Amino acid sequence: MQEAPFIAVGGGLAGAAFALELARNGAPVLLLESTRSPHHKVCGEFVSAEALGLLAEFLDRELAGLIKDAVRIPRARVFLDGRTLRARVDPPAASIARFELDAALWQSARSAGVDARQQVTVQSIAGRGPFRIATSDGEFESRALVNASGRWSNLNLPPAENGARREKWLGVKAHFAEPPSEPSVDLYFFEGGYCGVQPVAVAGESGGRVNASAMVRADVASTLPDVFARHPALNERSRKWSPLSDPVSTSPLIFRQPQPERDGMLMVGDAAGFVDPFVGDGISLALRGGALAGHCLGSFFSGEASLREAARRYGRAYERSLLPVFRASSAIRRMLVLPGSIRKPMLFILERTPAMTNYLVRKTR
Ligand SMILES: Cc1cc2nc3c(=O)[nH]c(=O)nc-3n(C[C@H](O)[C@H](O)[C@H](O)COP(=O)(O)OP(=O)(O)OC[C@H]3O[C@@H](n4cnc5c(N)ncnc54)[C@H](O)[C@@H]3O)c2cc1C
């Protein structure tokens, strides 16, 4: 049995942010990632201003170019029911390829002293603190545990179906060549899904590149060409594209009530709750949740609070600062799936009153 005071399961954004926050306060952290990190992930790669602020704190100085050189996204366009809604993204977001973002955080965690190990899968967890953790690389014991294993892992199985058939949603993304134009995040909505398109730069490459990333019901489409065919304007735009990467996909995408704590474990990022991706806040929530968990467990590390008290503090802070984003995104999603007879007049008004559209965008921040 190996011992490690603090273990984080999952070396994505939330796990790395947690480990960095705690390690910078001198705590020994073991970060376990099941795959070879980084790897390509389904993501719109829209990095909000809130997320950029945290990244600036977390990334090693020599990796700061990732933020500085990233394409800035100062506006959003929503294409729905033949209408185009426009909104400012203020302060502007950035577009950063996930492969590069995950790699930079992982590297920064290592240089902050985190014991970050790849290709170690956590198989099961016992106890409520201390924890016994069975992995593909033997057993560990830890005083505190953070679950940052994402929206879909062997550790976060979906709730029982109770006989009700659940809609199955999937995510798919790829990069394509497209001549550079005025940068914006473009969201194409259709019955049963949406596809986000935005420019993205990759180190050492010139020429235009866009990321197309879709969330779609499995009975509606399962590939990007199927997705493009669902929206006339997107179909037209994508005709000029040539692929620059293989597509990656993920399923199922499951929405459930956010849960910041489970059996004494702090839940962070998508493992705590998966926010509707069209609001472009998942990365920010993962970084903020990871940092918050690191901060709260810091008080346990210093002996100022028990594990239970540290977990309670995290739960309260999560509810106060992160839950409102989930509420705002659900409200907007409900509006988007209203019957056409109600939705269309609303879109008509929004198209003519950008101030109202800007307000809705701000509500998701
Ligand atoms: C279609 C789509 C588009 C999106 N677009 C955007 C966007 O534009 N902007 C935005 O902000 N957010 C977006 N998101 C959301 C964003 O990608 C996630 O919120 C974010 O990746 C969450 O980070 P995380 O660290 O919680 O999880 P992840 O990045 O998924 O990391 C979890 C890690 O845990 C590892 N793991 C899992 N199980 C185990 C185990 N048992 N043992 C060890 N390791 C394990 C996994 O390999 C993985 O590396 C989008 C999501 C989807 C699906």
Coordinates of C-alpha atoms and ligand atoms in Angstrom, one line a residue:
M1 CA 0.0 0.0 0.0
Q2 CA 1.5 3.4 -1.1
E3 CA 0.6 6.5 0.9
A4 CA -0.2 10.0 -0.4
P5 CA -1.8 12.7 1.7
F6 CA -3.9 14.2 -1.2
I7 CA -4.9 12.4 -4.3
A8 CA -6.7 13.8 -7.3
V9 CA -8.3 11.3 -9.8
G10 CA -8.2 12.7 -13.4
G11 CA -5.5 14.8 -14.9
G12 CA -7.8 17.1 -17.0
L13 CA -8.4 20.8 -16.3
A14 CA -10.1 20.4 -12.9
G15 CA -7.6 17.9 -11.5
A16 CA -4.6 19.9 -12.6
A17 CA -6.1 23.1 -11.2
F18 CA -6.7 21.5 -7.9
A19 CA -3.3 20.0 -7.7
L20 CA -1.6 23.2 -8.7
E21 CA -3.5 25.3 -6.1
L22 CA -2.7 22.9 -3.3
A23 CA 0.9 22.2 -4.3
R24 CA 1.7 25.9 -4.4
N25 CA 0.7 26.0 -0.8
G26 CA 3.3 23.3 -0.1
A27 CA 1.0 20.2 0.1
P28 CA 2.1 16.9 -1.5
V29 CA -0.4 16.0 -4.2
L30 CA -0.6 12.8 -6.3
L31 CA -2.4 13.3 -9.6
L32 CA -3.6 10.1 -11.4
E33 CA -4.6 10.2 -15.0
S34 CA -5.8 7.0 -16.8
T35 CA -4.7 8.0 -20.3
R36 CA -1.5 9.2 -21.8
S37 CA -2.0 13.0 -21.2
P38 CA -2.7 15.1 -23.0
H39 CA -5.1 13.7 -25.6
H40 CA -7.6 15.3 -28.0
K41 CA -10.9 16.0 -26.3
V42 CA -14.3 17.0 -27.5
C43 CA -14.6 20.7 -26.7
G44 CA -15.6 23.9 -28.4
E45 CA -12.3 25.4 -27.1
F46 CA -14.0 28.6 -26.1
V47 CA -12.0 29.8 -23.1
S48 CA -13.9 32.5 -21.3
A49 CA -12.3 35.6 -19.7
E50 CA -12.8 34.1 -16.3
A51 CA -10.9 31.0 -17.3
L52 CA -8.1 33.1 -18.9
G53 CA -7.6 34.9 -15.6
L54 CA -7.1 31.7 -13.7
L55 CA -4.9 30.2 -16.4
A56 CA -2.6 33.3 -16.2
E57 CA -2.1 32.5 -12.5
F58 CA -1.6 28.7 -13.0
L59 CA 0.6 28.4 -16.1
D60 CA 4.3 28.5 -15.9
R61 CA 5.8 31.8 -17.1
E62 CA 7.3 30.2 -20.2
L63 CA 3.9 28.8 -21.2
A64 CA 2.2 32.2 -21.0
G65 CA 2.4 32.5 -24.8
L66 CA -0.5 30.1 -25.0
I67 CA -2.8 32.8 -23.6
K68 CA -1.0 35.8 -25.2
D69 CA -1.0 34.3 -28.7
A70 CA -4.5 32.8 -28.6
V71 CA -7.1 34.1 -31.1
R72 CA -9.4 36.5 -29.2
I73 CA -13.2 36.0 -29.6
P74 CA -15.0 39.4 -29.0
R75 CA -18.4 38.4 -30.4
A76 CA -20.9 35.6 -30.6
R77 CA -23.5 34.8 -33.3
V78 CA -26.4 32.5 -32.8
F79 CA -28.1 31.0 -36.0
L80 CA -31.5 29.7 -35.2
D81 CA -34.8 29.4 -37.0
G82 CA -33.4 31.4 -39.9
R83 CA -32.5 34.3 -37.7
T84 CA -29.1 35.6 -36.5
L85 CA -28.6 36.9 -33.0
R86 CA -25.5 38.9 -32.2
A87 CA -23.9 39.5 -28.9
R88 CA -20.7 41.0 -27.6
V89 CA -18.3 38.8 -25.7
D90 CA -17.0 41.3 -23.2
P91 CA -14.3 40.9 -22.0
P92 CA -13.3 38.9 -25.0
A93 CA -12.8 35.1 -24.7
A94 CA -10.0 33.2 -26.3
S95 CA -9.8 30.1 -28.5
I96 CA -7.2 27.5 -27.3
A97 CA -6.8 24.0 -28.6
R98 CA -7.6 21.6 -25.8
F99 CA -4.6 19.4 -26.6
E100 CA -2.3 22.4 -25.9
L101 CA -4.3 23.6 -22.9
D102 CA -4.3 20.3 -21.1
A103 CA -0.6 19.8 -21.9
A104 CA 0.3 23.2 -20.5
L105 CA -1.6 22.7 -17.2
W106 CA -0.2 19.2 -16.8
Q107 CA 3.4 20.5 -17.3
S108 CA 2.8 23.4 -14.9
A109 CA 1.5 21.0 -12.3
R110 CA 4.6 18.9 -12.6
S111 CA 6.9 21.9 -12.3
A112 CA 4.9 23.0 -9.2
G113 CA 6.0 19.7 -7.6
V114 CA 2.8 17.7 -8.2
D115 CA 3.5 13.9 -8.5
A116 CA 1.6 13.6 -11.8
R117 CA 1.3 10.0 -13.2
Q118 CA -0.1 9.0 -16.5
Q119 CA -1.7 5.7 -17.5
V120 CA -2.9 4.9 -13.9
T121 CA -6.6 4.2 -13.8
V122 CA -8.4 4.4 -10.5
Q123 CA -10.6 1.3 -10.3
S124 CA -12.4 1.7 -7.0
I125 CA -12.5 3.9 -3.9
A126 CA -13.3 2.7 -0.3
G127 CA -13.7 4.8 2.8
R128 CA -14.9 8.3 3.5
G129 CA -11.5 9.8 4.7
P130 CA -9.0 8.2 4.9
F131 CA -9.6 6.6 1.5
R132 CA -8.3 3.4 0.0
I133 CA -7.8 3.6 -3.7
A134 CA -7.4 0.6 -5.9
T135 CA -5.6 1.5 -9.2
S136 CA -4.1 -0.3 -12.2
D137 CA -0.7 0.5 -10.5
G138 CA -1.5 -0.9 -7.0
E139 CA -3.2 0.4 -3.9
F140 CA -3.0 3.8 -2.3
E141 CA -4.1 5.4 0.9
S142 CA -4.9 9.1 1.1
R143 CA -6.2 11.5 3.8
A144 CA -8.3 13.4 1.3
L145 CA -9.5 12.7 -2.2
V146 CA -10.7 14.8 -5.1
N147 CA -12.7 13.3 -7.9
A148 CA -11.9 15.1 -11.2
S149 CA -12.6 12.2 -13.5
G150 CA -14.8 14.1 -15.9
R151 CA -18.4 13.7 -17.0
W152 CA -18.1 10.0 -17.9
S153 CA -15.9 7.6 -16.0
N154 CA -16.1 4.3 -14.3
L155 CA -16.3 6.3 -11.0
N156 CA -19.3 8.4 -12.0
L157 CA -21.9 6.0 -13.3
P158 CA -25.2 7.6 -14.4
P159 CA -28.2 7.3 -12.1
A160 CA -30.4 4.3 -12.5
E161 CA -32.8 4.7 -15.4
N162 CA -35.9 3.7 -13.4
G163 CA -37.4 2.2 -16.5
A164 CA -37.6 5.6 -18.2
R165 CA -35.8 5.8 -21.6
R166 CA -33.3 8.6 -21.5
E167 CA -32.4 10.6 -24.6
K168 CA -28.8 9.8 -25.6
W169 CA -26.6 12.8 -26.4
L170 CA -23.1 12.7 -27.9
G171 CA -20.3 15.2 -28.6
V172 CA -18.1 15.2 -31.7
K173 CA -15.4 17.7 -32.9
A174 CA -12.7 18.2 -35.4
H175 CA -10.5 21.0 -36.8
F176 CA -10.9 22.2 -40.4
A177 CA -9.1 24.6 -42.7
E178 CA -11.0 27.8 -43.4
P179 CA -9.6 31.2 -44.6
P180 CA -9.3 33.6 -41.7
S181 CA -12.2 36.0 -41.1
E182 CA -13.4 38.3 -38.3
P183 CA -13.2 36.1 -35.2
S184 CA -16.5 35.1 -33.6
V185 CA -18.0 32.0 -31.9
D186 CA -20.8 30.9 -34.1
L187 CA -23.5 28.6 -32.7
Y188 CA -25.7 26.8 -35.2
F189 CA -28.8 25.4 -33.5
F190 CA -31.1 22.8 -35.1
E191 CA -33.7 20.3 -33.8
G192 CA -31.9 17.9 -31.6
G193 CA -28.5 19.7 -31.2
Y194 CA -26.2 22.5 -32.0
C195 CA -22.7 23.0 -33.5
G196 CA -20.2 25.6 -32.4
V197 CA -17.6 27.0 -34.8
Q198 CA -14.7 29.3 -34.0
P199 CA -11.2 30.0 -35.3
V200 CA -8.3 28.5 -33.4
A201 CA -4.6 28.8 -33.8
V202 CA -2.1 26.0 -33.4
A203 CA 1.6 26.7 -32.6
G204 CA 3.8 27.0 -35.6
E205 CA 1.0 27.1 -38.2
S206 CA -0.2 29.9 -40.4
G207 CA -3.4 29.8 -42.4
G208 CA -6.9 29.6 -41.1
R209 CA -8.2 26.8 -38.9
V210 CA -11.6 26.4 -37.2
N211 CA -12.8 24.1 -34.6
A212 CA -16.3 22.6 -35.2
S213 CA -17.8 21.0 -32.1
A214 CA -21.3 19.6 -31.8
M215 CA -23.6 18.3 -29.1
V216 CA -26.3 16.2 -30.7
R217 CA -29.0 13.6 -29.9
A218 CA -27.7 10.2 -31.1
D219 CA -30.9 9.6 -33.1
V220 CA -30.3 12.9 -35.0
A221 CA -26.6 12.6 -36.1
S222 CA -23.5 10.8 -35.1
T223 CA -20.8 12.3 -37.4
L224 CA -19.9 15.9 -38.2
P225 CA -21.1 15.7 -41.9
D226 CA -24.5 14.5 -40.5
V227 CA -24.5 17.5 -38.1
F228 CA -23.5 20.0 -40.8
A229 CA -26.4 18.7 -43.0
R230 CA -28.9 19.6 -40.2
H231 CA -28.3 23.4 -40.6
P232 CA -28.5 25.1 -44.1
A233 CA -26.1 27.9 -43.2
L234 CA -23.6 25.6 -41.6
N235 CA -23.9 23.1 -44.4
E236 CA -23.1 25.9 -46.9
R237 CA -20.1 27.1 -44.8
S238 CA -18.7 23.7 -44.2
R239 CA -18.6 22.8 -48.0
K240 CA -15.4 24.9 -48.3
W241 CA -13.7 23.2 -45.4
S242 CA -11.0 20.5 -45.5
P243 CA -10.2 18.4 -42.4
L244 CA -7.1 19.2 -40.4
S245 CA -7.6 16.6 -37.7
D246 CA -9.4 13.3 -37.2
P247 CA -12.8 13.7 -35.5
V248 CA -13.1 12.8 -31.8
S249 CA -16.3 11.9 -30.1
T250 CA -17.7 11.2 -26.7
S251 CA -20.9 9.8 -25.3
P252 CA -23.2 9.8 -23.4
L253 CA -23.4 13.4 -22.3
I254 CA -25.4 13.3 -19.1
F255 CA -26.9 16.2 -17.3
R256 CA -27.6 15.8 -13.6
Q257 CA -28.0 17.9 -10.5
P258 CA -24.5 19.2 -9.6
Q259 CA -23.0 17.5 -6.6
P260 CA -19.9 19.1 -5.1
E261 CA -19.3 16.4 -2.5
R262 CA -19.9 12.6 -2.5
D263 CA -19.0 10.2 0.4
G264 CA -16.3 12.6 1.8
M265 CA -14.7 13.2 -1.7
L266 CA -14.7 16.6 -3.2
M267 CA -16.1 16.5 -6.7
V268 CA -14.7 19.0 -9.2
G269 CA -15.2 20.0 -12.9
D270 CA -17.5 17.8 -14.9
A271 CA -17.5 15.1 -12.3
A272 CA -19.3 17.6 -10.0
G273 CA -21.7 18.7 -12.7
F274 CA -21.8 19.0 -16.5
V275 CA -23.0 22.4 -17.7
D276 CA -24.7 22.7 -21.1
P277 CA -21.6 23.3 -23.3
F278 CA -23.2 26.0 -25.5
V279 CA -22.6 28.6 -22.7
G280 CA -18.8 28.0 -23.0
D281 CA -18.3 27.8 -19.2
G282 CA -17.2 24.2 -18.6
I283 CA -13.5 25.1 -18.7
S284 CA -14.0 28.0 -16.4
L285 CA -16.0 25.9 -14.0
A286 CA -13.4 23.1 -14.0
L287 CA -10.6 25.6 -13.2
R288 CA -12.6 27.5 -10.7
G289 CA -13.9 24.4 -9.0
G290 CA -10.4 22.8 -8.9
A291 CA -8.9 26.0 -7.4
L292 CA -11.7 26.2 -4.9
A293 CA -11.2 22.6 -3.8
G294 CA -7.5 23.2 -3.5
H295 CA -8.1 26.2 -1.4
C296 CA -10.6 24.5 0.9
L297 CA -8.4 21.4 1.4
G298 CA -5.5 23.8 2.1
S299 CA -7.2 24.5 5.4
F300 CA -7.3 20.7 6.2
F301 CA -3.6 20.5 5.2
S302 CA -2.7 23.3 7.6
G303 CA -4.7 21.7 10.4
E304 CA -7.1 24.6 10.6
A305 CA -10.1 22.5 9.6
S306 CA -11.2 18.8 9.7
L307 CA -11.7 17.1 6.4
R308 CA -15.5 17.3 7.0
E309 CA -15.3 21.0 7.6
A310 CA -13.1 21.6 4.6
A311 CA -15.6 19.6 2.4
R312 CA -18.5 21.7 3.9
R313 CA -16.7 24.9 3.0
Y314 CA -16.2 23.7 -0.5
G315 CA -19.8 22.7 -0.9
R316 CA -21.0 26.2 0.3
A317 CA -18.5 28.0 -1.9
Y318 CA -19.5 25.9 -4.9
E319 CA -23.2 26.6 -4.4
R320 CA -22.5 30.3 -4.0
S321 CA -20.2 30.9 -6.9
L322 CA -20.6 28.0 -9.4
L323 CA -24.2 26.9 -9.2
P324 CA -25.7 30.1 -10.6
V325 CA -24.0 29.3 -14.0
F326 CA -25.9 26.0 -14.2
R327 CA -29.2 27.8 -13.4
A328 CA -28.6 30.5 -16.0
S329 CA -27.6 27.9 -18.7
S330 CA -30.7 25.7 -18.0
A331 CA -33.0 28.8 -18.3
I332 CA -31.5 29.7 -21.7
R333 CA -31.7 26.1 -22.9
R334 CA -35.4 25.9 -21.8
M335 CA -36.0 29.0 -24.0
L336 CA -34.3 27.4 -27.0
V337 CA -36.5 24.3 -26.9
L338 CA -39.8 26.2 -26.4
P339 CA -42.4 25.4 -29.1
G340 CA -41.7 27.4 -32.3
S341 CA -44.9 29.5 -31.9
I342 CA -43.4 31.0 -28.7
R343 CA -39.7 30.9 -29.5
K344 CA -39.9 32.5 -32.9
P345 CA -41.4 35.8 -31.7
M346 CA -38.9 35.9 -28.9
L347 CA -36.0 35.5 -31.4
F348 CA -37.6 38.2 -33.5
I349 CA -37.4 40.6 -30.5
L350 CA -33.9 39.5 -29.5
E351 CA -32.6 39.9 -33.1
R352 CA -33.7 43.6 -32.9
T353 CA -32.5 44.3 -29.3
P354 CA -28.8 43.3 -29.0
A355 CA -28.8 44.8 -25.5
M356 CA -31.1 42.0 -24.4
T357 CA -29.0 39.4 -26.1
N358 CA -25.9 40.8 -24.4
Y359 CA -27.7 40.6 -21.1
L360 CA -28.5 36.9 -21.6
V361 CA -24.8 36.2 -22.5
R362 CA -23.7 38.0 -19.4
K363 CA -26.0 35.9 -17.2
T364 CA -24.1 32.8 -18.1
R365 CA -20.8 34.3 -16.8
Ligands
LIG1 C1 -19.5 19.1 -27.2 C2 -18.8 19.9 -26.1 C3 -18.4 21.2 -26.3 C4 -17.8 21.9 -25.3 N1 -17.3 23.1 -25.5 C5 -16.8 23.9 -24.5 C6 -16.3 25.2 -24.7 O1 -16.3 25.7 -25.9 N2 -15.8 25.9 -23.7 C7 -15.9 25.4 -22.4 O2 -15.5 26.1 -21.5 N3 -16.3 24.1 -22.1 C8 -16.7 23.4 -23.2 N4 -17.1 22.1 -22.9 C9 -17.0 21.5 -21.6 C10 -15.5 21.2 -21.2 O3 -14.9 20.5 -22.2 C11 -15.5 20.4 -19.9 O4 -16.3 21.1 -19.0 C12 -14.1 20.3 -19.3 O5 -13.3 19.5 -20.1 C13 -14.1 19.7 -17.9 O6 -12.9 19.4 -17.5 P1 -12.6 18.3 -16.4 O7 -11.2 18.4 -16.0 O8 -13.7 18.3 -15.4 O9 -12.8 16.9 -17.2 P2 -11.9 16.3 -18.3 O10 -11.2 17.3 -19.1 O11 -12.8 15.3 -19.0 O12 -10.8 15.4 -17.5 C14 -11.1 14.3 -16.8 C15 -9.9 13.3 -16.8 O13 -10.1 12.3 -15.9 C16 -9.5 11.1 -16.5 N5 -10.1 9.9 -15.9 C17 -11.4 9.5 -16.0 N6 -11.6 8.4 -15.2 C18 -10.5 8.1 -14.6 C19 -10.0 7.1 -13.7 N7 -10.9 6.2 -13.2 N8 -8.8 7.2 -13.2 C20 -7.9 8.1 -13.6 N9 -8.2 9.1 -14.5 C21 -9.5 9.1 -15.0 C22 -9.9 11.2 -18.0 O14 -9.0 10.5 -18.8 C23 -9.7 12.7 -18.2 O15 -8.4 13.1 -18.7 C24 -17.7 21.3 -24.0 C25 -18.1 20.0 -23.8 C26 -18.6 19.3 -24.8 C27 -19.1 17.8 -24.6

